[in-house]
């Protein structure tokens, strides 16, 4: 007779799968020829998700966001401006943020897709998830499109969790190579969202200095980690081990959201970093562990940038593998990353009074 160990701790129920939001409709937002944020970005991801094992993953179709959901982070006038671009074949909202007739609708679908993912995780239908949507969102400000972004999907997602599920501590990690100025701005005075960003600096959009740490009630709840060009897996791993995970652990998040841009990849044509797909896998696994420890496993990844198609596919695959609970292997920070020690010290010195 088989005996069961009554003390066995089951921390991940076997039936709980991961959800992936993706849809061919995301191909319809076309910012014009030669634009790096091209519909082509979605194709390798459609290929990848078409082959996912259905024991571990379920594909979710997105829904359009409702007007009032977008209004949680954007002004009425701005939403109307974006809506009006539906009447023009090609419209420039700013120097590098262009729209076509379908862009407004696709923008709503990106936001709604992420919100649907968050709702399904909150309901316990999935243990975690990844929204593979476009356009990206983290540069979008309340009143202004910027840097390929129309609506700030991550920020709207964080507001949604606060409003609908009463979450008071949401950790929003942004590892895109660009600083998420729109997301920082949305929560700069708000302690219910701890915004942590690793980004190349100085670089577009120019924000994200160490000293930008939040104001008023939000003071101490923005953690900027501006990095010199050339940082790779070892530097990022060191940053995660010494800053992101320790501060995240003290915050004890109820939810974790990840603005996952893959433009820090060494192959990326826009970023100047040296991260590999393994590096993204390790970062994801550390955040998954943090979510398991504090947030009942609730973590949702959201695609931001990433402009090399091969790197995008392999990096998303590495994150999905970690979500499934299959580790791609350990990585030792001790071997390298020494050069950024003074920067780590500077950041920890600044954050010391808060964490
Ligand atoms: Zn980016």
Coordinates of C-alpha atoms and ligand atoms in Angstrom, one line a residue:
X1 CA 0.0 0.0 0.0
X2 CA 1.4 3.4 -0.9
X3 CA 1.7 5.8 2.0
X4 CA 1.2 9.5 1.4
X5 CA 3.4 11.9 3.2
X6 CA 0.9 14.1 5.1
X7 CA 3.5 16.9 5.4
X8 CA 4.2 17.2 1.7
X9 CA 3.9 20.8 0.6
X10 CA 2.3 21.3 -2.8
X11 CA 3.2 24.8 -3.7
X12 CA 2.2 24.6 -7.4
X13 CA -1.0 22.8 -8.1
X14 CA -0.5 20.5 -11.0
X15 CA -3.6 21.6 -12.8
X16 CA -2.7 25.2 -12.8
X17 CA -1.5 26.1 -16.3
X18 CA 0.0 29.3 -17.6
X19 CA -1.9 31.5 -20.0
X20 CA -0.6 33.2 -23.1
X21 CA -2.5 36.0 -24.8
X22 CA -1.8 36.4 -28.5
X23 CA -3.9 37.0 -31.6
X24 CA -3.4 37.6 -35.3
X25 CA -5.3 40.9 -34.9
X26 CA -2.1 42.4 -33.4
X27 CA -0.7 42.2 -36.9
X28 CA -3.0 45.0 -37.9
X29 CA -1.3 47.9 -36.2
X30 CA 1.1 49.1 -39.0
X31 CA 3.3 52.1 -38.2
X32 CA 4.6 52.2 -41.8
X33 CA 7.5 50.8 -43.8
X34 CA 10.9 50.4 -42.1
X35 CA 9.5 51.1 -38.6
X36 CA 11.2 48.8 -36.1
X37 CA 8.0 48.1 -34.2
X38 CA 6.6 46.3 -37.2
X39 CA 3.8 43.7 -37.5
X40 CA 6.6 41.3 -38.4
X41 CA 7.5 41.1 -34.7
X42 CA 4.4 39.1 -34.0
X43 CA 5.0 36.4 -36.6
X44 CA 7.8 34.5 -34.8
X45 CA 5.7 34.7 -31.6
X46 CA 2.7 33.2 -33.4
X47 CA 4.9 30.4 -34.6
X48 CA 6.3 29.8 -31.1
X49 CA 2.9 29.8 -29.3
X50 CA 1.4 27.6 -32.0
X51 CA 3.7 24.9 -30.8
X52 CA 3.3 25.2 -27.0
X53 CA 2.4 22.1 -25.1
X54 CA -1.2 22.3 -24.1
X55 CA -0.6 20.6 -20.8
X56 CA 1.3 23.6 -19.6
X57 CA -0.1 26.5 -21.6
X58 CA -3.5 27.8 -22.7
X59 CA -3.8 30.4 -25.4
X60 CA -6.3 33.2 -24.5
X61 CA -7.9 35.5 -27.1
X62 CA -7.8 39.2 -26.1
X63 CA -10.8 41.4 -25.7
X64 CA -10.9 45.2 -26.4
X65 CA -10.5 47.4 -23.3
X66 CA -13.5 49.5 -22.3
X67 CA -13.1 53.2 -22.5
X68 CA -13.3 53.7 -18.7
X69 CA -10.4 51.1 -18.3
X70 CA -8.2 53.2 -20.6
X71 CA -9.3 56.4 -18.7
X72 CA -7.7 55.0 -15.6
X73 CA -4.4 56.2 -17.0
X74 CA -5.2 58.5 -19.9
X75 CA -7.1 61.7 -20.4
X76 CA -10.3 61.9 -22.4
X77 CA -8.8 64.3 -24.9
X78 CA -5.9 62.0 -25.5
X79 CA -8.1 58.9 -26.0
X80 CA -10.2 60.9 -28.5
X81 CA -7.1 62.0 -30.4
X82 CA -5.9 58.4 -30.8
X83 CA -9.5 57.4 -31.8
X84 CA -9.5 60.1 -34.5
X85 CA -6.4 58.5 -36.1
X86 CA -8.7 55.7 -37.2
X87 CA -9.8 58.0 -40.0
X88 CA -6.3 58.4 -41.5
X89 CA -4.1 55.9 -43.3
X90 CA -1.0 57.1 -41.6
X91 CA -0.8 59.6 -38.7
X92 CA 2.2 60.7 -36.7
X93 CA 1.3 61.2 -33.0
X94 CA 4.9 62.0 -32.3
X95 CA 8.1 61.7 -34.3
X96 CA 8.3 57.9 -34.0
X97 CA 4.8 56.9 -33.0
X98 CA 2.7 56.4 -36.1
X99 CA -0.7 54.9 -36.5
X100 CA -2.8 53.4 -39.3
X101 CA -6.6 53.0 -39.4
X102 CA -6.5 49.9 -37.2
X103 CA -4.1 51.2 -34.6
X104 CA -6.7 52.5 -32.1
X105 CA -8.6 49.2 -32.1
X106 CA -5.4 47.2 -31.8
X107 CA -4.3 49.5 -28.9
X108 CA -7.5 48.7 -27.1
X109 CA -7.0 45.0 -27.8
X110 CA -3.5 45.1 -26.3
X111 CA -4.8 46.7 -23.1
X112 CA -7.9 44.5 -22.9
X113 CA -5.8 41.4 -23.6
X114 CA -3.6 42.1 -20.6
X115 CA -6.6 42.9 -18.3
X116 CA -8.2 39.6 -19.3
X117 CA -5.0 37.8 -18.4
X118 CA -4.9 39.5 -15.0
X119 CA -8.6 38.7 -14.3
X120 CA -8.0 35.0 -15.2
X121 CA -5.0 34.8 -12.9
X122 CA -7.0 36.6 -10.1
X123 CA -9.7 34.0 -10.6
X124 CA -7.2 31.2 -10.1
X125 CA -7.7 29.8 -13.6
X126 CA -4.0 30.2 -14.4
X127 CA -1.0 30.4 -12.1
X128 CA 0.7 33.1 -14.3
X129 CA 0.7 34.4 -17.8
X130 CA 2.4 36.3 -20.6
X131 CA 0.6 38.8 -22.8
X132 CA 2.3 38.8 -26.2
X133 CA 0.6 42.0 -27.5
X134 CA 1.6 45.1 -29.5
X135 CA 2.1 48.0 -29.7
X136 CA 4.2 48.4 -26.5
X137 CA 3.0 50.9 -23.8
X138 CA 5.6 51.9 -21.2
X139 CA 6.5 55.3 -22.7
X140 CA 2.8 56.4 -23.1
X141 CA 2.0 59.3 -20.8
X142 CA -1.4 60.4 -19.6
X143 CA -1.8 63.0 -22.5
X144 CA 0.8 61.9 -25.0
X145 CA 2.0 59.1 -27.2
X146 CA 5.7 58.4 -27.2
X147 CA 8.3 55.9 -28.3
X148 CA 6.0 53.6 -30.4
X149 CA 3.5 53.5 -27.5
X150 CA -0.2 54.5 -27.6
X151 CA -1.7 53.3 -24.3
X152 CA 0.2 52.4 -21.2
X153 CA -0.9 48.8 -20.9
X154 CA 1.3 47.9 -17.8
X155 CA 0.1 51.0 -15.9
X156 CA -3.6 50.3 -16.8
X157 CA -3.0 46.7 -15.6
X158 CA -1.6 47.8 -12.3
X159 CA -4.6 50.2 -11.7
X160 CA -7.0 47.4 -12.7
X161 CA -5.6 45.1 -10.0
X162 CA -5.7 47.9 -7.4
X163 CA -9.3 48.8 -8.2
X164 CA -10.8 45.4 -8.8
X165 CA -8.9 43.2 -6.4
X166 CA -7.9 45.7 -3.7
X167 CA -4.1 45.1 -4.2
X168 CA -2.1 47.6 -2.2
X169 CA 1.4 46.4 -3.1
X170 CA 2.0 45.7 -6.8
X171 CA 5.6 45.3 -8.0
X172 CA 6.1 46.4 -11.5
X173 CA 9.5 45.4 -13.0
X174 CA 10.5 46.9 -16.3
X175 CA 13.5 45.3 -17.9
X176 CA 13.1 46.9 -21.4
X177 CA 16.3 48.6 -22.5
X178 CA 14.5 52.0 -22.4
X179 CA 13.3 53.7 -19.3
X180 CA 9.5 53.4 -18.9
X181 CA 8.9 57.1 -18.3
X182 CA 5.1 56.7 -18.8
X183 CA 4.8 54.0 -16.1
X184 CA 7.1 55.9 -13.7
X185 CA 5.0 59.0 -14.2
X186 CA 1.7 57.2 -13.5
X187 CA 2.8 56.0 -10.1
X188 CA 5.4 58.6 -9.1
X189 CA 3.2 59.6 -6.1
X190 CA 1.7 56.2 -5.5
X191 CA 3.0 53.7 -2.9
X192 CA 0.7 51.0 -4.1
X193 CA 3.0 50.3 -7.1
X194 CA 6.7 49.8 -6.6
X195 CA 8.2 50.6 -10.0
X196 CA 11.7 49.1 -10.6
X197 CA 13.4 49.7 -13.9
X198 CA 16.7 48.5 -15.4
X199 CA 17.6 50.6 -18.5
X200 CA 20.4 51.9 -20.7
X201 CA 21.4 55.4 -19.5
X202 CA 21.8 58.0 -20.8
X203 CA 19.5 57.0 -23.6
X204 CA 16.0 57.4 -24.9
X205 CA 13.7 58.8 -23.3
X206 CA 16.3 60.5 -21.0
X207 CA 14.5 59.9 -17.7
X208 CA 15.4 57.2 -15.1
X209 CA 18.3 58.7 -13.1
X210 CA 19.1 57.0 -9.7
X211 CA 17.7 60.1 -7.9
X212 CA 14.3 59.8 -9.4
X213 CA 12.8 58.0 -6.5
X214 CA 9.1 59.1 -6.3
X215 CA 7.5 62.1 -4.5
X216 CA 5.0 62.6 -1.7
X217 CA 3.4 59.3 -0.6
X218 CA 5.2 57.6 -3.5
X219 CA 8.7 58.6 -2.2
X220 CA 10.8 55.5 -2.1
X221 CA 8.5 53.5 -4.4
X222 CA 10.4 54.2 -7.7
X223 CA 13.7 52.4 -8.0
X224 CA 15.8 53.4 -11.0
X225 CA 18.7 51.3 -12.1
X226 CA 20.4 53.2 -15.0
X227 CA 23.0 51.1 -16.7
X228 CA 25.9 51.9 -19.0
X229 CA 25.8 50.4 -22.5
X230 CA 27.4 47.0 -22.8
X231 CA 25.9 45.3 -19.7
X232 CA 25.2 41.6 -20.2
X233 CA 23.8 38.6 -18.3
X234 CA 26.3 38.8 -15.5
X235 CA 25.6 42.5 -14.8
X236 CA 21.9 42.0 -14.9
X237 CA 22.1 39.0 -12.7
X238 CA 24.1 40.9 -10.2
X239 CA 21.6 43.8 -10.3
X240 CA 18.7 41.4 -9.7
X241 CA 20.5 39.6 -6.8
X242 CA 21.6 42.7 -5.1
X243 CA 18.9 45.3 -5.8
X244 CA 15.7 44.0 -7.4
X245 CA 15.1 40.8 -5.4
X246 CA 16.1 42.2 -2.0
X247 CA 14.0 45.3 -2.3
X248 CA 11.1 43.3 -3.9
X249 CA 11.3 40.9 -0.9
X250 CA 11.0 43.8 1.6
X251 CA 8.0 45.2 -0.3
X252 CA 6.2 41.8 -0.1
X253 CA 4.2 42.3 -3.3
X254 CA 0.7 40.9 -3.7
X255 CA 1.2 40.9 -7.4
X256 CA 4.1 41.1 -9.8
X257 CA 3.8 42.6 -13.3
X258 CA 6.7 42.6 -15.7
X259 CA 7.2 45.1 -18.6
X260 CA 9.2 42.6 -20.6
X261 CA 11.1 44.3 -23.4
X262 CA 13.7 42.2 -25.1
X263 CA 15.7 45.1 -26.6
X264 CA 18.5 44.6 -24.0
X265 CA 19.3 41.4 -26.1
X266 CA 22.8 41.5 -27.7
X267 CA 21.3 41.1 -31.2
X268 CA 18.9 44.0 -30.8
X269 CA 19.3 46.8 -33.4
X270 CA 18.1 49.6 -31.0
X271 CA 19.6 48.6 -27.7
X272 CA 23.3 48.6 -26.8
X273 CA 23.2 45.8 -24.2
X274 CA 24.6 42.3 -24.3
X275 CA 21.9 40.2 -22.6
X276 CA 21.2 36.7 -24.0
X277 CA 18.0 34.6 -23.9
X278 CA 19.4 32.7 -20.9
X279 CA 19.8 36.0 -19.1
X280 CA 16.1 36.8 -19.6
X281 CA 15.2 33.3 -18.5
X282 CA 17.2 33.7 -15.2
X283 CA 15.6 37.1 -14.6
X284 CA 12.2 35.6 -15.1
X285 CA 12.9 32.7 -12.8
X286 CA 14.0 35.0 -10.0
X287 CA 10.8 37.0 -10.4
X288 CA 8.7 33.8 -10.5
X289 CA 10.3 32.7 -7.3
X290 CA 9.6 36.1 -5.7
X291 CA 6.0 35.8 -6.8
X292 CA 5.8 32.3 -5.3
X293 CA 7.1 33.5 -2.0
X294 CA 5.0 36.6 -1.5
X295 CA 2.2 36.9 -4.2
X296 CA 0.8 33.4 -4.2
X297 CA 2.5 32.9 -7.6
X298 CA 0.6 35.8 -9.2
X299 CA 2.8 37.2 -11.9
X300 CA 2.0 38.5 -15.4
X301 CA 4.6 39.3 -18.1
X302 CA 3.8 41.8 -20.8
X303 CA 5.7 42.3 -24.0
X304 CA 7.2 45.8 -24.5
X305 CA 10.1 46.3 -27.0
X306 CA 12.4 43.8 -28.7
X307 CA 13.3 44.4 -32.4
X308 CA 15.4 41.5 -33.5
X309 CA 13.0 38.8 -34.5
X310 CA 15.3 35.8 -33.8
X311 CA 16.2 37.2 -30.4
X312 CA 12.6 38.0 -29.6
X313 CA 11.5 34.5 -30.3
X314 CA 14.3 32.8 -28.3
X315 CA 14.0 35.2 -25.4
X316 CA 10.2 34.8 -25.1
X317 CA 10.7 31.0 -25.3
X318 CA 13.2 31.2 -22.4
X319 CA 10.7 33.1 -20.3
X320 CA 7.9 30.6 -21.1
X321 CA 10.1 27.7 -20.2
X322 CA 10.7 29.2 -16.7
X323 CA 6.9 29.9 -16.3
X324 CA 6.3 26.3 -17.0
X325 CA 8.6 25.5 -14.1
X326 CA 11.4 24.0 -16.2
X327 CA 14.6 25.8 -15.4
X328 CA 17.1 26.5 -18.1
X329 CA 19.9 26.2 -15.5
X330 CA 21.7 28.3 -12.9
X331 CA 23.9 31.2 -13.7
X332 CA 26.6 32.5 -11.4
X333 CA 26.9 36.3 -10.9
X334 CA 30.1 35.8 -9.0
X335 CA 32.0 35.3 -12.3
X336 CA 31.5 38.8 -13.6
X337 CA 29.7 42.0 -13.4
X338 CA 32.4 43.5 -11.2
X339 CA 32.6 46.7 -13.2
X340 CA 29.1 47.9 -12.0
X341 CA 29.9 47.5 -8.3
X342 CA 30.3 51.3 -7.8
X343 CA 26.9 51.9 -9.5
X344 CA 25.2 49.2 -7.3
X345 CA 26.7 50.9 -4.3
X346 CA 25.4 54.3 -5.4
X347 CA 21.9 52.9 -6.0
X348 CA 21.8 51.1 -2.6
X349 CA 23.1 54.2 -0.9
X350 CA 20.3 56.2 -2.4
X351 CA 17.6 53.6 -1.6
X352 CA 19.0 52.9 1.9
X353 CA 16.6 55.3 3.7
X354 CA 13.6 53.5 2.2
X355 CA 14.6 49.8 2.1
Ligands
LIG1 ZN1 12.4 49.5 -25.5

